Each structure stands twice: as structure tokens, then as C-alpha cells.
Coordinates of N, CA and C in Angstrom, one line a residue:
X1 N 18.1 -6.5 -12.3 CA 16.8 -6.1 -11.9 C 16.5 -6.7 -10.5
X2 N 17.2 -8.2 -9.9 CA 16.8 -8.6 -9.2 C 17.8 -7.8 -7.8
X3 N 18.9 -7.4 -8.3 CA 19.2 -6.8 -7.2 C 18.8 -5.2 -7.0
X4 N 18.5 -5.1 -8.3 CA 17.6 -3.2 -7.5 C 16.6 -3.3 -7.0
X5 N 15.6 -4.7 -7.0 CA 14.4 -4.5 -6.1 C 15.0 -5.6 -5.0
X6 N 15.7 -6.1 -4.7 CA 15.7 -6.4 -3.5 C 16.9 -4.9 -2.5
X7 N 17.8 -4.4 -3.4 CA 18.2 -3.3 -2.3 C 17.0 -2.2 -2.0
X8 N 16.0 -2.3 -3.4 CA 14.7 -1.0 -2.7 C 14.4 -1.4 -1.5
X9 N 14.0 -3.0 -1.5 CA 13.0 -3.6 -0.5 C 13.5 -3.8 0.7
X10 N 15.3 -3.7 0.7 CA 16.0 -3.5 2.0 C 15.7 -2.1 2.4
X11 N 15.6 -1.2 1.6 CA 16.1 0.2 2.0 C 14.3 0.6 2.2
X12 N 13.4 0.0 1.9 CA 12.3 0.7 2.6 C 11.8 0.0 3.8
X13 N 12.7 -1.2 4.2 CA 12.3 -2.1 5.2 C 12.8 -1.3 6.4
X14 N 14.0 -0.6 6.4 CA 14.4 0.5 7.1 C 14.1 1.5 7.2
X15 N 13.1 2.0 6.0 CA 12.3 3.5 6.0 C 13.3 4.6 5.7
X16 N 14.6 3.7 4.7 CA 15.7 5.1 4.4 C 15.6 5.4 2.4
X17 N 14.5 4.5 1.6 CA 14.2 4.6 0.6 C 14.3 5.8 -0.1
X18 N 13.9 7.1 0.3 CA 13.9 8.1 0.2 C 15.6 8.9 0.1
X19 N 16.6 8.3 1.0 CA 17.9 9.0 1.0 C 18.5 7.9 0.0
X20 N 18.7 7.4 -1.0 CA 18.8 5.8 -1.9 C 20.0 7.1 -2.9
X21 N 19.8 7.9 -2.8 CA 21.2 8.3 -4.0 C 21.6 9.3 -2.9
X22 N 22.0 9.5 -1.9 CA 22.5 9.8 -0.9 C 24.2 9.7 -0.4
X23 N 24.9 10.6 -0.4 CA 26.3 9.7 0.0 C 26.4 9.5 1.3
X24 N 26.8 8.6 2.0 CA 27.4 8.8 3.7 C 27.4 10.0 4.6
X25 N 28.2 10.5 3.7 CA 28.4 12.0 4.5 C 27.1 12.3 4.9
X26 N 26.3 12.6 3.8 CA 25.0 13.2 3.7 C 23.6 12.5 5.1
X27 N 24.3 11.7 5.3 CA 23.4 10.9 6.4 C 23.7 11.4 7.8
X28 N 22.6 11.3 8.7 CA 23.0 11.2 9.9 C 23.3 9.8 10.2
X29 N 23.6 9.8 11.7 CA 24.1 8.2 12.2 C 22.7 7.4 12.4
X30 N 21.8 7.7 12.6 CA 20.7 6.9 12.6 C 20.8 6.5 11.0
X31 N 21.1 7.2 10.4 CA 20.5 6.6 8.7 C 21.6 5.9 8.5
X32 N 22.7 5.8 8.5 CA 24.2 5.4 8.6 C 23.8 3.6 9.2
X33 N 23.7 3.6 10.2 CA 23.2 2.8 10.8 C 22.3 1.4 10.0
X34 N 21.0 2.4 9.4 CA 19.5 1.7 9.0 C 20.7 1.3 7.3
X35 N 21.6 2.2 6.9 CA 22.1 1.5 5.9 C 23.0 0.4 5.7
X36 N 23.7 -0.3 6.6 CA 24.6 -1.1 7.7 C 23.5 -2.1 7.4
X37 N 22.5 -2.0 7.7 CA 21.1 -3.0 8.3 C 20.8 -3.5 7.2
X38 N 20.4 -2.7 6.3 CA 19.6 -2.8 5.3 C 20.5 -3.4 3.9
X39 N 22.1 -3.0 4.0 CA 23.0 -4.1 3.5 C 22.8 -5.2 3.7
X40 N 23.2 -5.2 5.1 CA 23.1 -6.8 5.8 C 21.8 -7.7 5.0
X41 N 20.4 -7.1 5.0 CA 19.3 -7.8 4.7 C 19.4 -7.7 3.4
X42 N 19.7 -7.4 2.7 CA 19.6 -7.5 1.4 C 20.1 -8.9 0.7
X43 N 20.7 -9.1 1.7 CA 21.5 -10.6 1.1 C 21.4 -12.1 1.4
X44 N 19.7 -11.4 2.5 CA 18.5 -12.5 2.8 C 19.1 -13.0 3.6
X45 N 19.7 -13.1 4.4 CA 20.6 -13.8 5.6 C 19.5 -14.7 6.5
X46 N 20.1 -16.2 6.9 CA 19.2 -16.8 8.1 C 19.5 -16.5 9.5
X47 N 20.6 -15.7 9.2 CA 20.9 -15.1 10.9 C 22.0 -13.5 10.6
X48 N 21.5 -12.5 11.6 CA 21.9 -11.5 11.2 C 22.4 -11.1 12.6
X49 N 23.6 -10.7 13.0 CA 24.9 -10.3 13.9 C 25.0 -8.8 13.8
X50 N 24.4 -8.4 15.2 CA 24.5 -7.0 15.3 C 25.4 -6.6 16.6
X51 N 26.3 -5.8 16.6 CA 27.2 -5.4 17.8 C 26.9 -3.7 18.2
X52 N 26.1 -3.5 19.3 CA 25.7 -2.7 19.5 C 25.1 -1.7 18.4
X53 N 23.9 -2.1 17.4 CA 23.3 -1.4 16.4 C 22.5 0.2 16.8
X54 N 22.4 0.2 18.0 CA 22.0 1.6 18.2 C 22.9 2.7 19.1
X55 N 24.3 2.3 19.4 CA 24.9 3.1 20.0 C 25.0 4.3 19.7
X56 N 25.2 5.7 20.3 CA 25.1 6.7 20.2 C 23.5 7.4 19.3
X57 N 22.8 6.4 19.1 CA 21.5 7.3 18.7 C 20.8 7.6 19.9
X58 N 19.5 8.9 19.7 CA 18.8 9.5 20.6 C 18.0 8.7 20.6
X59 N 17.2 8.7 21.9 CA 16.3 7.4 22.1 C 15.3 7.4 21.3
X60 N 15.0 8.5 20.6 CA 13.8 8.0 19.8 C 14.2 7.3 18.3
X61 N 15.5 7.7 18.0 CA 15.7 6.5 16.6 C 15.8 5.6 17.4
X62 N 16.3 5.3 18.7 CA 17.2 4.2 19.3 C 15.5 3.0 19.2
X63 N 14.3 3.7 20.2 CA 13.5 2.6 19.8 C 12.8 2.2 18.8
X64 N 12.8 3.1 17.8 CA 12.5 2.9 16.4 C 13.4 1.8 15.6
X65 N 14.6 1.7 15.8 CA 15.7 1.0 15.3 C 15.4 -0.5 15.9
X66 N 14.9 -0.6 17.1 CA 15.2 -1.8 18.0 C 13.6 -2.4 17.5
X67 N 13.0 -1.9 17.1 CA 11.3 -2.1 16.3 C 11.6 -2.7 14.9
X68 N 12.4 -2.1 14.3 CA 12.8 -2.4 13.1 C 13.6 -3.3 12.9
X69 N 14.7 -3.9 13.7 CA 15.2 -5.2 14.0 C 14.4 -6.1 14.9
X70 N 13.5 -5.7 15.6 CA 12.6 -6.9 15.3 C 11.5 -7.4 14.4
X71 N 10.9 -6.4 13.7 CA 10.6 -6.6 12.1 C 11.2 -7.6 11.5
X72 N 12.5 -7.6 11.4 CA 13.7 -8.4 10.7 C 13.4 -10.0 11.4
X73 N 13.5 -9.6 12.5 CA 13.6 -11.1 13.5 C 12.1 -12.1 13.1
X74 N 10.9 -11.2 12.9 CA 9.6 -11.6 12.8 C 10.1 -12.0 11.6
X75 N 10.3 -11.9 10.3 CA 10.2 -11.9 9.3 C 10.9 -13.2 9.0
X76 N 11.9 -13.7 10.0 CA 12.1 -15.2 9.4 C 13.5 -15.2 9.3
X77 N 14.4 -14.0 9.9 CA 16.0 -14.0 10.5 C 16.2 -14.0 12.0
X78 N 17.1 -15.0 12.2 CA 17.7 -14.9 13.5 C 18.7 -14.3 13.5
X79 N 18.2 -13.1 14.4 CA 19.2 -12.2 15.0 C 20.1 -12.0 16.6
X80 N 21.3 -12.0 16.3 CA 21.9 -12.2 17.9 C 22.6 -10.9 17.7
X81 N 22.3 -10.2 18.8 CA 22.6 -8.7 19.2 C 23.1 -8.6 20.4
X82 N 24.6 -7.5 20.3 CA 25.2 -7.4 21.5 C 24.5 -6.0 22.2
X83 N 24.0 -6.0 23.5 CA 23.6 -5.0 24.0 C 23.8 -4.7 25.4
X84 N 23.9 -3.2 25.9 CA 24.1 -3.1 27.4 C 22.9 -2.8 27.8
X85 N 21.7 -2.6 27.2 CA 20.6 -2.2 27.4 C 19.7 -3.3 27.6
X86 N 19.7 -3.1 29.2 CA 19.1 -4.7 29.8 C 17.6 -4.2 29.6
X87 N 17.4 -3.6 29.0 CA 15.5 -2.6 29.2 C 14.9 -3.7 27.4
X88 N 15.7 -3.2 26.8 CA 16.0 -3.5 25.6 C 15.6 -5.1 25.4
X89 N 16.6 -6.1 26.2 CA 17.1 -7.1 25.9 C 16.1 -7.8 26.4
X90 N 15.6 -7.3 27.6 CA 14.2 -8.1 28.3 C 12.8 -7.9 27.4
X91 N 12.8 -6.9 26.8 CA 11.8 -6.7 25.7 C 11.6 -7.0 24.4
X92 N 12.9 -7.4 23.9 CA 12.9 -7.9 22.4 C 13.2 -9.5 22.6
X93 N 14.4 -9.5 23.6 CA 15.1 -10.8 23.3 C 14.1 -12.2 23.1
X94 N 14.6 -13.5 22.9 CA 14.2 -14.8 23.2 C 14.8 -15.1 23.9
X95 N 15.8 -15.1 24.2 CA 16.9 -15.6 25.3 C 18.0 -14.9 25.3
X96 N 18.4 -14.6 26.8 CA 19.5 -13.8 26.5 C 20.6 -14.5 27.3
X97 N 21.7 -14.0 26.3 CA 22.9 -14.2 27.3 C 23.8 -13.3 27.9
X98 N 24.1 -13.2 28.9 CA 24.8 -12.5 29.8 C 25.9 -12.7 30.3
X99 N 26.9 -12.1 29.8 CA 28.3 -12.7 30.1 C 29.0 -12.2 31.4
X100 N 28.9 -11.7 32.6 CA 29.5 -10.5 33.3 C 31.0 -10.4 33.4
X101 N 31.7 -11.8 33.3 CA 33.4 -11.9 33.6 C 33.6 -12.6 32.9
X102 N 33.8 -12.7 31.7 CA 34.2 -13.0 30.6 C 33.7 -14.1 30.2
X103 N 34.8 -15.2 30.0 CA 34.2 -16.3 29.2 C 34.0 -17.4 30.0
X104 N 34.5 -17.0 31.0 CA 34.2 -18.7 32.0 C 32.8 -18.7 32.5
X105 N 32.3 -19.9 32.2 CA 30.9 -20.6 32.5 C 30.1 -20.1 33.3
X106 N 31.2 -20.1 35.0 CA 30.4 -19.8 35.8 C 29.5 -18.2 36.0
X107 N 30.5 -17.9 35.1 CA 29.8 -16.1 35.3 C 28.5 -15.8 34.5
X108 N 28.0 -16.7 33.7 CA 27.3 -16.3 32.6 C 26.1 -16.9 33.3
X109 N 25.0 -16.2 32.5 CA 23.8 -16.6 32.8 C 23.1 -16.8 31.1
X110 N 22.3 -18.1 30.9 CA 21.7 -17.6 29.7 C 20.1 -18.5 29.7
X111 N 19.2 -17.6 29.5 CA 17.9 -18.3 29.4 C 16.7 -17.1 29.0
X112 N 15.2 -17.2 29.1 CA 14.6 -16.3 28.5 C 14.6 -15.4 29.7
X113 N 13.6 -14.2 28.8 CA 13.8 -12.6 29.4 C 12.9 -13.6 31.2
X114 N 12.2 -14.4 31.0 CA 11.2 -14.3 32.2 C 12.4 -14.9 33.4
X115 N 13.3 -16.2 32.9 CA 14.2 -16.6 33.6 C 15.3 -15.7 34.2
X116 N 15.4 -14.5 33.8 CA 16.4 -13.7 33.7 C 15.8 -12.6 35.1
X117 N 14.8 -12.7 35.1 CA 14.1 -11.6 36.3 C 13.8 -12.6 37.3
X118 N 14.3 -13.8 37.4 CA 13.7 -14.8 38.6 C 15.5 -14.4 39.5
X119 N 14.7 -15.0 40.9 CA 15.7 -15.4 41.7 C 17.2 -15.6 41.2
X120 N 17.7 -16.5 40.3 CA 19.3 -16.8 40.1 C 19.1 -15.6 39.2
X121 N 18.9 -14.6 38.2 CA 19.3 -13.6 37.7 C 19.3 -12.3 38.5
X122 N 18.1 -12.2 40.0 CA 18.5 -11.5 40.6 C 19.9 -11.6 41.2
X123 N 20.4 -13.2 41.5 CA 21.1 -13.1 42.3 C 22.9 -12.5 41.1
X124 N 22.6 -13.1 39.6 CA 23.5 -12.7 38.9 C 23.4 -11.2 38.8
X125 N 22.4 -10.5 38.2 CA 22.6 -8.8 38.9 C 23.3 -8.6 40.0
X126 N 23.1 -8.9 41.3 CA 24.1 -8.9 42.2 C 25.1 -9.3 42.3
X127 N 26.3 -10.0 41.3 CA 27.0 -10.1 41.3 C 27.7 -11.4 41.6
X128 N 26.7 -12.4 41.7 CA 27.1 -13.6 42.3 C 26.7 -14.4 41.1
X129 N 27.7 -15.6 41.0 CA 27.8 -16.5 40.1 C 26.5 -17.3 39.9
X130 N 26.3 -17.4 38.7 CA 24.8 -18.1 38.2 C 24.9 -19.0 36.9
X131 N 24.6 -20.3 36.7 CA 24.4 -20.8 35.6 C 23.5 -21.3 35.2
X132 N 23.1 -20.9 34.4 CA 21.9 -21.0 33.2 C 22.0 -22.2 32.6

């Protein structure tokens, strides 16, 4: 009992409650997706790891999805999400990190969305080394 209401309470936290006897197939990729998620939550996680969660959706699942993983984030999960959508990351994030050349120090920048639009993030948009 305890896990059919907590997969309901995943699957309506996603708003895909309705598709619940559903196979894969039968889904589009936005639902595909919210079901990925809504696994994930089900298992009450204190931090939830998403690698590009909205790729290939049309922007209107895409901002609906990025609303709904912050739902998740409000709710008392930390979530670290990989994203190219600097529009995205400045609007949801708490801090972001930005890797541009890989793993060495100097390339990276990491601090909040406001630190990120100052002077050393302009200058890391441009392509010049910045550390955070």
C-alpha cells in the first residue's frame, strides 16, 4: 500500500497520473521523461541528478518540465541539473556551474545566477578564463 501511494503521489506530482497503466511505447517523450522523474521521486531522494531532463521537448513541455523540477527542488530535494540552456539556468538555478574546457579550474566559473551576469562572467562568456 505504501508503495502504490507514494508511486500515485510521484506520478501526479508530474501530472502523468492519468497515463499509470500506460506502456512506454504508448507515451510521448515529454511523458517518457515526467516518468524518469517521477521514478526518481518516488524513492524520496535528498538530491536528485538530472542530465539534460528536457532535451528534445517543444518548448512548451520544455517550460512546464523545468516548473516541475523546481516544484521538486521547493519541496525539500536538491537537484543538480546538466544544462546548455543558459536562459534556464539563470532562472531556476542557486548556483551555477559552468564548465567551458573541461575539468581544469581555471576554465570554470561557479557562483549564483546574479554573480554569473557580473563583469568576470561577462568576461567568461567571452571566453576568457574566470574563477569563481
Amino acid at each position: 500500500a505504501e508503495i502504490d501511494r507514494r508511486v500515485m503521489d510521484s506520478l501526479r506530482m508530474m501530472r502523468i497520473d492519468m497515463y499509470k497503466d500506460r506502456y512506454p511505447t504508448e507515451l510521448s517523450g515529454g511523458q517518457q521523461q515526467r516518468v524518469a522523474i517521477a521514478r526518481a521521486v518516488a524513492s524520496s531522494p535528498k538530491l536528485l541528478l538530472l542530465d539534460e531532463p528536457v532535451s528534445g521537448l517543444d518548448p512548451m513541455v520544455t517550460a512546464e518540465m523545468y516548473e516541475l523540477i523546481a516544484d521538486i527542488n521547493r519541496g525539500g530535494v536538491t537537484v543538480v541539473m546538466v544544462t546548455h540552456d543558459v536562459s534556464a539556468a539563470l532562472k531556476y538555478a542557486g548556483h551555477i556551474l559552468c564548465m567551458r574546457q573541461g575539468l581544469t579550474r581555471e576554465s570554470w566559473f561557479f557562483g549564483t545566477p546574479e554573480e554569473f551576469l557580473t563583469s568576470s562572467a561577462s568576461d567568461f562568456l567571452k571566453g576568457g578564463a574566470v574563477n569563481g
